mmCIF file of N, CA and C in Angstrom:
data_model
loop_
_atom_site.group_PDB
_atom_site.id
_atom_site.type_symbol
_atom_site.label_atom_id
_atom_site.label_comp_id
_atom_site.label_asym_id
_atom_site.label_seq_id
_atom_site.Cartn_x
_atom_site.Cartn_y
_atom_site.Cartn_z
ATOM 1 N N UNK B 5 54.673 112.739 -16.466
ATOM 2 C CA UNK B 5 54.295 113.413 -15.236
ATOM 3 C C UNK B 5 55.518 114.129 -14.668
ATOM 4 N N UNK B 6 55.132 114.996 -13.504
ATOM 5 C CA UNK B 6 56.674 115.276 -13.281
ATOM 6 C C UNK B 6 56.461 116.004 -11.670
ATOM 7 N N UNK B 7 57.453 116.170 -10.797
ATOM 8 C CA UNK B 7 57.366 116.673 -9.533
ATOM 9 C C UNK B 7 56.666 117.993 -9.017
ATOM 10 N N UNK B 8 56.034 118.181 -7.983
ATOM 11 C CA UNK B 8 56.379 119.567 -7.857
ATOM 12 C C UNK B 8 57.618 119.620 -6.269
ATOM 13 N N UNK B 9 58.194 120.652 -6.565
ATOM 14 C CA UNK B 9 58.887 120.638 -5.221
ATOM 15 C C UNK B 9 59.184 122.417 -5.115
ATOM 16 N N UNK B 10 58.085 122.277 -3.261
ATOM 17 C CA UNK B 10 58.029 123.428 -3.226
ATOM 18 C C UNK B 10 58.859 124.010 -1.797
ATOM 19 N N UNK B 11 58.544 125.231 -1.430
ATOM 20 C CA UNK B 11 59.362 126.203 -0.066
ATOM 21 C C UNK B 11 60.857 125.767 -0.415
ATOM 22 N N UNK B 12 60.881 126.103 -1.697
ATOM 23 C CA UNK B 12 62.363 125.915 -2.209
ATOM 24 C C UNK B 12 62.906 127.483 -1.598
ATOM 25 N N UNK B 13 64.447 127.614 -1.277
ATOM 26 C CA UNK B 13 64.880 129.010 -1.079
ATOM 27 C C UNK B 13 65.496 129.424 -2.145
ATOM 28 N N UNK B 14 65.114 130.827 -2.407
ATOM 29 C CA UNK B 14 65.118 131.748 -3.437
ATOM 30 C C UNK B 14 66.541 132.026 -4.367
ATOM 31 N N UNK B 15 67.224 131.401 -3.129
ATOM 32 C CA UNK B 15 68.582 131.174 -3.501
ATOM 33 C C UNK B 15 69.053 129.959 -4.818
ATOM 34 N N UNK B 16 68.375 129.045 -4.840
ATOM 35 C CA UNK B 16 68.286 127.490 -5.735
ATOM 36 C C UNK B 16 68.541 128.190 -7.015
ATOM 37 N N UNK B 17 69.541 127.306 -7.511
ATOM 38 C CA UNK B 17 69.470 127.335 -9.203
ATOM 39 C C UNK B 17 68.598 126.263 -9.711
ATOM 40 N N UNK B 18 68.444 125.991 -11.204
ATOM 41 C CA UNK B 18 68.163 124.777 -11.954
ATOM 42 C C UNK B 18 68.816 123.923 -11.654
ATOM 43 N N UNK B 19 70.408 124.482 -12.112
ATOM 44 C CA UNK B 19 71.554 123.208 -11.756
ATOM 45 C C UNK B 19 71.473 123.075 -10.076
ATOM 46 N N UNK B 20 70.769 123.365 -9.104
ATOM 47 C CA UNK B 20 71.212 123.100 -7.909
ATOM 48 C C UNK B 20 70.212 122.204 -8.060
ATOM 49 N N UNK B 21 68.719 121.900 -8.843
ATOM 50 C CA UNK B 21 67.794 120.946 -8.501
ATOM 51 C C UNK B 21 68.198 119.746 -9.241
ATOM 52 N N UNK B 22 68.808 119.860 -10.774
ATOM 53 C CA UNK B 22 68.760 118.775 -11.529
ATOM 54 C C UNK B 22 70.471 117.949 -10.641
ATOM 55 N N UNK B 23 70.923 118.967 -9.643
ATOM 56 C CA UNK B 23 72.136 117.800 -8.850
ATOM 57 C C UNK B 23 71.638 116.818 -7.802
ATOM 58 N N UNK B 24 70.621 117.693 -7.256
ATOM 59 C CA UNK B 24 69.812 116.951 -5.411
ATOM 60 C C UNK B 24 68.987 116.177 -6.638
ATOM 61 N N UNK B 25 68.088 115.847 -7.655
ATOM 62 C CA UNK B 25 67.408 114.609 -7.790
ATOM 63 C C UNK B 25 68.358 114.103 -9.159
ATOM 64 N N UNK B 26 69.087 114.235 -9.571
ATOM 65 C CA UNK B 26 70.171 112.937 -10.044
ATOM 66 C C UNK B 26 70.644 112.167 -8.981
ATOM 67 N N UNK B 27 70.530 112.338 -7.757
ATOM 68 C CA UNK B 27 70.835 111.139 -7.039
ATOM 69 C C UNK B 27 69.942 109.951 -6.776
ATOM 70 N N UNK B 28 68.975 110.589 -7.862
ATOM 71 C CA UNK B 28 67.404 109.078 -7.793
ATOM 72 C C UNK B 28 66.817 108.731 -8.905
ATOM 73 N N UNK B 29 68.042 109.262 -10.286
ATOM 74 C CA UNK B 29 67.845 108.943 -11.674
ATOM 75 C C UNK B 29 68.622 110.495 -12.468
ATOM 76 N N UNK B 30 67.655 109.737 -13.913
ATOM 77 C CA UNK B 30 67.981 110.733 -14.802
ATOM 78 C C UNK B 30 66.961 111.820 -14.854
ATOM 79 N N UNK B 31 67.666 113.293 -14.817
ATOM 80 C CA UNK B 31 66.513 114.215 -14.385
ATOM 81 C C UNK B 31 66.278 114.789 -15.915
ATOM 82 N N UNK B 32 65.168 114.693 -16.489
ATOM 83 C CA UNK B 32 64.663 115.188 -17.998
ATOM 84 C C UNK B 32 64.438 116.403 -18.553
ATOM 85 N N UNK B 33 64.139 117.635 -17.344
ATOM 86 C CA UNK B 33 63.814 118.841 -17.013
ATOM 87 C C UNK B 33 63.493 119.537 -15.791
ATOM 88 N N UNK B 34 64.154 120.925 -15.760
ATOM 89 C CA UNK B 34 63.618 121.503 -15.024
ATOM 90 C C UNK B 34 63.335 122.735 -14.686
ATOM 91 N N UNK B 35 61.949 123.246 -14.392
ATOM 92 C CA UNK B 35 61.449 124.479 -14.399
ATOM 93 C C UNK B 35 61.571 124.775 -13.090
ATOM 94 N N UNK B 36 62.130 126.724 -12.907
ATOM 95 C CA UNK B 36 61.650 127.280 -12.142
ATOM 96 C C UNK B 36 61.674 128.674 -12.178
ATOM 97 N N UNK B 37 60.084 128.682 -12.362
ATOM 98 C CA UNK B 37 59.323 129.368 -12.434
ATOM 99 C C UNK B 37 59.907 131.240 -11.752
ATOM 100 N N UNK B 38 59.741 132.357 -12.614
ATOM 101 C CA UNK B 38 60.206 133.455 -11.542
ATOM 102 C C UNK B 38 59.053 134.491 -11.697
ATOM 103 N N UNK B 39 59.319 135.099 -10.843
ATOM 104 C CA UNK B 39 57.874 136.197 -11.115
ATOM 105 C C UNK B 39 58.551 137.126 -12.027
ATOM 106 N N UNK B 40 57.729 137.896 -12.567
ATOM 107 C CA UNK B 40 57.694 138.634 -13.352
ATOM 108 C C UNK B 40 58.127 139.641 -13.568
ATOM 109 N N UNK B 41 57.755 140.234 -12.537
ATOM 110 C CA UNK B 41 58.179 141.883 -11.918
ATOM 111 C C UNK B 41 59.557 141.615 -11.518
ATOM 112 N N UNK B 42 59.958 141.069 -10.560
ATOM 113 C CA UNK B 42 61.360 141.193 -9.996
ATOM 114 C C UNK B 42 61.944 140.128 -10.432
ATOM 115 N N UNK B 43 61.663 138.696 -11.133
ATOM 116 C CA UNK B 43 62.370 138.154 -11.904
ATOM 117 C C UNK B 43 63.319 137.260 -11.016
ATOM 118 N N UNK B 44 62.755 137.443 -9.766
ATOM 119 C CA UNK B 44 63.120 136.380 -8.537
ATOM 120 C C UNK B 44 62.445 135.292 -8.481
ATOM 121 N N UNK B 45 62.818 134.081 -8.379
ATOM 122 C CA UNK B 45 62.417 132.220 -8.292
ATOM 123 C C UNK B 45 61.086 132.786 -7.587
ATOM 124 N N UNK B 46 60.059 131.920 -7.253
ATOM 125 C CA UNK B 46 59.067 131.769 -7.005
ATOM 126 C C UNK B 46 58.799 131.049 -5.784
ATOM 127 N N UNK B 47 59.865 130.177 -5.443
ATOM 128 C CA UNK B 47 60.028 129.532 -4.668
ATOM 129 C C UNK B 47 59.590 128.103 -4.485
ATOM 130 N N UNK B 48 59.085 127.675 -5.574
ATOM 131 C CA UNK B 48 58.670 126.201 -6.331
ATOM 132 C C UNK B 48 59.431 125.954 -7.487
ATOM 133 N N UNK B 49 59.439 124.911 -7.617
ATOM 134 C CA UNK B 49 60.078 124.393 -8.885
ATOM 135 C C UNK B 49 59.282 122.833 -9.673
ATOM 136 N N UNK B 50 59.526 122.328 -11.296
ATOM 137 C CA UNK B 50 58.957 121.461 -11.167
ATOM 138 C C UNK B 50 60.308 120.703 -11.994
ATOM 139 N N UNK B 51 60.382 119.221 -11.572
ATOM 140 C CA UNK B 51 61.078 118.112 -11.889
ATOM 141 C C UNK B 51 60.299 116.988 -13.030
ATOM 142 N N UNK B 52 60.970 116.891 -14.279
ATOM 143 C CA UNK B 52 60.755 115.818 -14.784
ATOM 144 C C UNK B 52 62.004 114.915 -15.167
ATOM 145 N N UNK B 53 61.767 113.612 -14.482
ATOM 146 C CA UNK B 53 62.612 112.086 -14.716
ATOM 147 C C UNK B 53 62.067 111.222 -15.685
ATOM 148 N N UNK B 54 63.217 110.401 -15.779
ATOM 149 C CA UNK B 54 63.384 109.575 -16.503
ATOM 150 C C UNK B 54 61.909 108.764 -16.568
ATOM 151 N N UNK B 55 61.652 107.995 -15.601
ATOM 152 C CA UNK B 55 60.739 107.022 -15.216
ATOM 153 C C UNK B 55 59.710 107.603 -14.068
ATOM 154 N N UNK B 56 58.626 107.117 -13.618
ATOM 155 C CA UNK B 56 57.570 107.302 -12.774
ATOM 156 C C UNK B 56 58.531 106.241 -11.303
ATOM 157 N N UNK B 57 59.039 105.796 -11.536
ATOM 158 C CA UNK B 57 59.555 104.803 -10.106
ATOM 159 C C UNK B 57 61.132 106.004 -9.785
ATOM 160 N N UNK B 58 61.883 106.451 -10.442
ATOM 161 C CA UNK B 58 62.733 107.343 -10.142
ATOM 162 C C UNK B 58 61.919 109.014 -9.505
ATOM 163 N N UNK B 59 61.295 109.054 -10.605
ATOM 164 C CA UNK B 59 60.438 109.763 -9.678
ATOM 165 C C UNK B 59 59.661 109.629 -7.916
ATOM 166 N N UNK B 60 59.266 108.457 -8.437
ATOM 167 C CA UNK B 60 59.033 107.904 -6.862
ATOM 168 C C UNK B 60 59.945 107.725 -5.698
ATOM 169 N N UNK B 61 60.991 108.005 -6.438
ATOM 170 C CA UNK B 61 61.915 107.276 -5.312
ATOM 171 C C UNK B 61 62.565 109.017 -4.836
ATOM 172 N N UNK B 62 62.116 109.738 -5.259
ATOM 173 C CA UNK B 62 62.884 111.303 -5.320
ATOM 174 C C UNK B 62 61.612 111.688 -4.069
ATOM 175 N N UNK B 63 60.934 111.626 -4.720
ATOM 176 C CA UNK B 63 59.527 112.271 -4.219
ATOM 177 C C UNK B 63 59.746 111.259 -2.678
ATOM 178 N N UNK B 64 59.952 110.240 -2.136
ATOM 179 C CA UNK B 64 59.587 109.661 -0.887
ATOM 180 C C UNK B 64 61.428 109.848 -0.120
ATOM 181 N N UNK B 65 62.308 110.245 -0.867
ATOM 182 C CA UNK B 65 63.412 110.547 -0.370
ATOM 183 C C UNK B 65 63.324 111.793 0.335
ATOM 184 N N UNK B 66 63.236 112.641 -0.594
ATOM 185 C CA UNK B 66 63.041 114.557 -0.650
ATOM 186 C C UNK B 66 61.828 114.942 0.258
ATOM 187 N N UNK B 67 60.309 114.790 0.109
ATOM 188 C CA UNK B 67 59.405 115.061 1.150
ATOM 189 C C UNK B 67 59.627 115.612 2.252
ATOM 190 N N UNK B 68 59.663 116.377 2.580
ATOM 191 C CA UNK B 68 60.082 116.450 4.472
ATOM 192 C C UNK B 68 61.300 116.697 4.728
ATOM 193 N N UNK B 69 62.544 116.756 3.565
ATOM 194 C CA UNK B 69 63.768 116.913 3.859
ATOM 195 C C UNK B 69 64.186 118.369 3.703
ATOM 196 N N UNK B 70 64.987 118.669 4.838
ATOM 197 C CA UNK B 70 65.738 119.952 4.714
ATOM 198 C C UNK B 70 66.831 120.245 3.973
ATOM 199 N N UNK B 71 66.244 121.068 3.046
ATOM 200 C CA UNK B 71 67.418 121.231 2.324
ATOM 201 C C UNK B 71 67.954 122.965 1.905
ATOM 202 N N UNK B 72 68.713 123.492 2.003
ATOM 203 C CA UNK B 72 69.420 125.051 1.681
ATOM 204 C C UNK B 72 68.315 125.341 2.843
ATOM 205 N N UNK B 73 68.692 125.271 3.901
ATOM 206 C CA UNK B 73 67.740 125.632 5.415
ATOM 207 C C UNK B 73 66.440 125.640 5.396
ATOM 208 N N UNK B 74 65.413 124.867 4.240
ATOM 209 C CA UNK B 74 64.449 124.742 4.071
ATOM 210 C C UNK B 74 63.423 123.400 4.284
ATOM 211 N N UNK B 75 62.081 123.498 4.724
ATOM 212 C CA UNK B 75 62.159 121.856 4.756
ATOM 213 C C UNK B 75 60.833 121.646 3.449
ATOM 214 N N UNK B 76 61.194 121.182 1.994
ATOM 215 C CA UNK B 76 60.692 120.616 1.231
ATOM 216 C C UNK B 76 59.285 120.336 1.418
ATOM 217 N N UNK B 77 59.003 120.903 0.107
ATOM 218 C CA UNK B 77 57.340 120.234 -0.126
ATOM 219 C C UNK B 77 58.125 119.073 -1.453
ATOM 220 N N UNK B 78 57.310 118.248 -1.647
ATOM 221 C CA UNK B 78 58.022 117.270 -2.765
ATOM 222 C C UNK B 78 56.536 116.563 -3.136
ATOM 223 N N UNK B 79 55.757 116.600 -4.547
ATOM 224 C CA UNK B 79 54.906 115.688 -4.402
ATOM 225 C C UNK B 79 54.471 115.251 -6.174
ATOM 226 N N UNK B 80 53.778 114.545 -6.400
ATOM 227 C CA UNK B 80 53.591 114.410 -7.960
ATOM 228 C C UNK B 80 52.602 115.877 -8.336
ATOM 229 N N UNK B 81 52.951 116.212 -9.010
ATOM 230 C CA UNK B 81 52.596 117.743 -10.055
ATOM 231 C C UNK B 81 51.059 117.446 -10.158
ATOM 232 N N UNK B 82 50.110 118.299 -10.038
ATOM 233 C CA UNK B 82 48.865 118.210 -10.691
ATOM 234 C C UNK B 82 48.804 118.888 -11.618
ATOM 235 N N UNK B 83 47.490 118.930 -12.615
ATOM 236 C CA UNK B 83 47.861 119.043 -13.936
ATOM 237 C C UNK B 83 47.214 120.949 -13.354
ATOM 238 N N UNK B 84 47.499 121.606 -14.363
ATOM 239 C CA UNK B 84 47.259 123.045 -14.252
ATOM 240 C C UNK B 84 45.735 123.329 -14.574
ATOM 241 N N UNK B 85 45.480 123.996 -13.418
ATOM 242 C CA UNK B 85 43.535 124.386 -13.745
ATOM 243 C C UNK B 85 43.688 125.260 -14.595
ATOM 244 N N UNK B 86 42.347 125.310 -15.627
ATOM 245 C CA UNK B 86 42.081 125.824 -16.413
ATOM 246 C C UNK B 86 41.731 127.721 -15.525
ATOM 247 N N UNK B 87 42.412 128.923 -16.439
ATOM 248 C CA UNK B 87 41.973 129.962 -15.071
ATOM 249 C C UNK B 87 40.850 130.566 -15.754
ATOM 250 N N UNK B 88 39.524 131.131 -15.362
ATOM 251 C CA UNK B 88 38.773 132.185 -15.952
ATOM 252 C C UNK B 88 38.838 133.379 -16.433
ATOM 253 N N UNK B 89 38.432 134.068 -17.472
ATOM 254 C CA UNK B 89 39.055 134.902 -18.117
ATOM 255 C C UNK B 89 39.100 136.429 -17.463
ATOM 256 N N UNK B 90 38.524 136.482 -16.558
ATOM 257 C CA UNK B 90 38.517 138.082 -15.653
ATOM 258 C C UNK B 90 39.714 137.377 -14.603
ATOM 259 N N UNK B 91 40.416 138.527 -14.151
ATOM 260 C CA UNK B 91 42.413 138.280 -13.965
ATOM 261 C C UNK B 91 41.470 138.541 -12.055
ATOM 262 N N UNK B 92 41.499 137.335 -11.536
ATOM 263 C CA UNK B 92 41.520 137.332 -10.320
ATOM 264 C C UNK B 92 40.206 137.694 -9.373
ATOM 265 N N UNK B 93 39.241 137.610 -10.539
ATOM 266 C CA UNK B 93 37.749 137.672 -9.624
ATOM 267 C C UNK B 93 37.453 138.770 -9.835
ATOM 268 N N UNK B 94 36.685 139.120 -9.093
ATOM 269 C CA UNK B 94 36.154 140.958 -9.323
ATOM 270 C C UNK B 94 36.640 141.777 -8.485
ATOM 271 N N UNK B 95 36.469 143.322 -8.746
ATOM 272 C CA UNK B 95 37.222 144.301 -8.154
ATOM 273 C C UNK B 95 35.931 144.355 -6.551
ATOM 274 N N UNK B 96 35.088 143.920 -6.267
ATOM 275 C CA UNK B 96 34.351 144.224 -5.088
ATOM 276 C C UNK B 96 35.076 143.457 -4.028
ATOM 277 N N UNK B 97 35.203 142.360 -4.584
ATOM 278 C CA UNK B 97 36.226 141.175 -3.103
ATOM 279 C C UNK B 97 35.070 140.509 -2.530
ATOM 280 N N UNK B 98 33.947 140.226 -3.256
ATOM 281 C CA UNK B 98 32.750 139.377 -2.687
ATOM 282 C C UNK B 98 32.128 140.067 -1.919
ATOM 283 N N UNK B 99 32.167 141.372 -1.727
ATOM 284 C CA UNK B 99 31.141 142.323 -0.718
ATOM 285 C C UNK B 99 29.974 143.533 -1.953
ATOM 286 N N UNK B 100 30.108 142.798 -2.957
ATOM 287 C CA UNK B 100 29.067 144.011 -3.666
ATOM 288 C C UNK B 100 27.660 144.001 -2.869
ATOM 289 N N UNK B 101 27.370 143.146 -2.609
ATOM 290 C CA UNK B 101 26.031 142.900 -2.291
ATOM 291 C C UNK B 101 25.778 143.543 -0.941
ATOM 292 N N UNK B 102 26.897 143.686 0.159
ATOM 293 C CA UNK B 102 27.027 144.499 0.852
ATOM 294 C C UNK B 102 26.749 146.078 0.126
ATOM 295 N N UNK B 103 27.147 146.325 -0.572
ATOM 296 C CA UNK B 103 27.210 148.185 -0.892
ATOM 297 C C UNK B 103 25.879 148.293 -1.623
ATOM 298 N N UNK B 104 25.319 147.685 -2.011
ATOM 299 C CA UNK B 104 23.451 147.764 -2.528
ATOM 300 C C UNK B 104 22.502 147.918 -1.280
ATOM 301 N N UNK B 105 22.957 147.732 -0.146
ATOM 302 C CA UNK B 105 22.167 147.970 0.611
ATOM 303 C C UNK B 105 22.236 149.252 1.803
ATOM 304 N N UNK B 106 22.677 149.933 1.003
ATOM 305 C CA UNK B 106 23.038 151.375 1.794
ATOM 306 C C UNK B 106 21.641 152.442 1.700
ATOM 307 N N UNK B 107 21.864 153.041 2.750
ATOM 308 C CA UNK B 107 20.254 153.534 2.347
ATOM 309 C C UNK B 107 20.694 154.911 2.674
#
């Protein structure tokens, strides 16, 4: 399993995350994520440790804490939804049914 920890500032390296949670174990990996286009952090990151109790102990430390003038999202990772194959829904925005009724 592994963390998510988010309203990270844009500023954060890898090495700035795998230093703040080595102080609650051994840190195994860590992603963060950048967009695409500009190739700037995302502003989340995800943590994997050693153990599920080091983890625990990161996750109830970090939560709520301010850190690089930010105050932390910190929580166990959910697993990634499966996405549907049209990129973001349809081009109407849920109002087609609105434009059929034009007279």
């Amino acid at each position: 399993m592994s963390i998510y920890v988010g309203n990270l500032s844009y500023q954060v390296t890898e090495e700035d995350l795998k230093q703040a949670f080595a102080e609650y174990g051994t840190v195994n990996r860590v992603q963060l994520p950048t967009d695409r286009e500009t190739g700037r952090p995302r502003g989340f990151a995800f943590v994997e440790m050693e153990t599920d109790t080091q983890e625990q102990a990161a996750i109830d430390a970090l939560d709520g804490a301010e850190w690089m003038g930010r105050d932390l999202k910190v929580n166990k990772a959910k697993p990634r939804e499966e996405r549907s194959s049209s990129p973001r829904g349809s081009w109407s925005g849920g109002n087609a049914h609105r434009n059929n009724n034009r007279y």
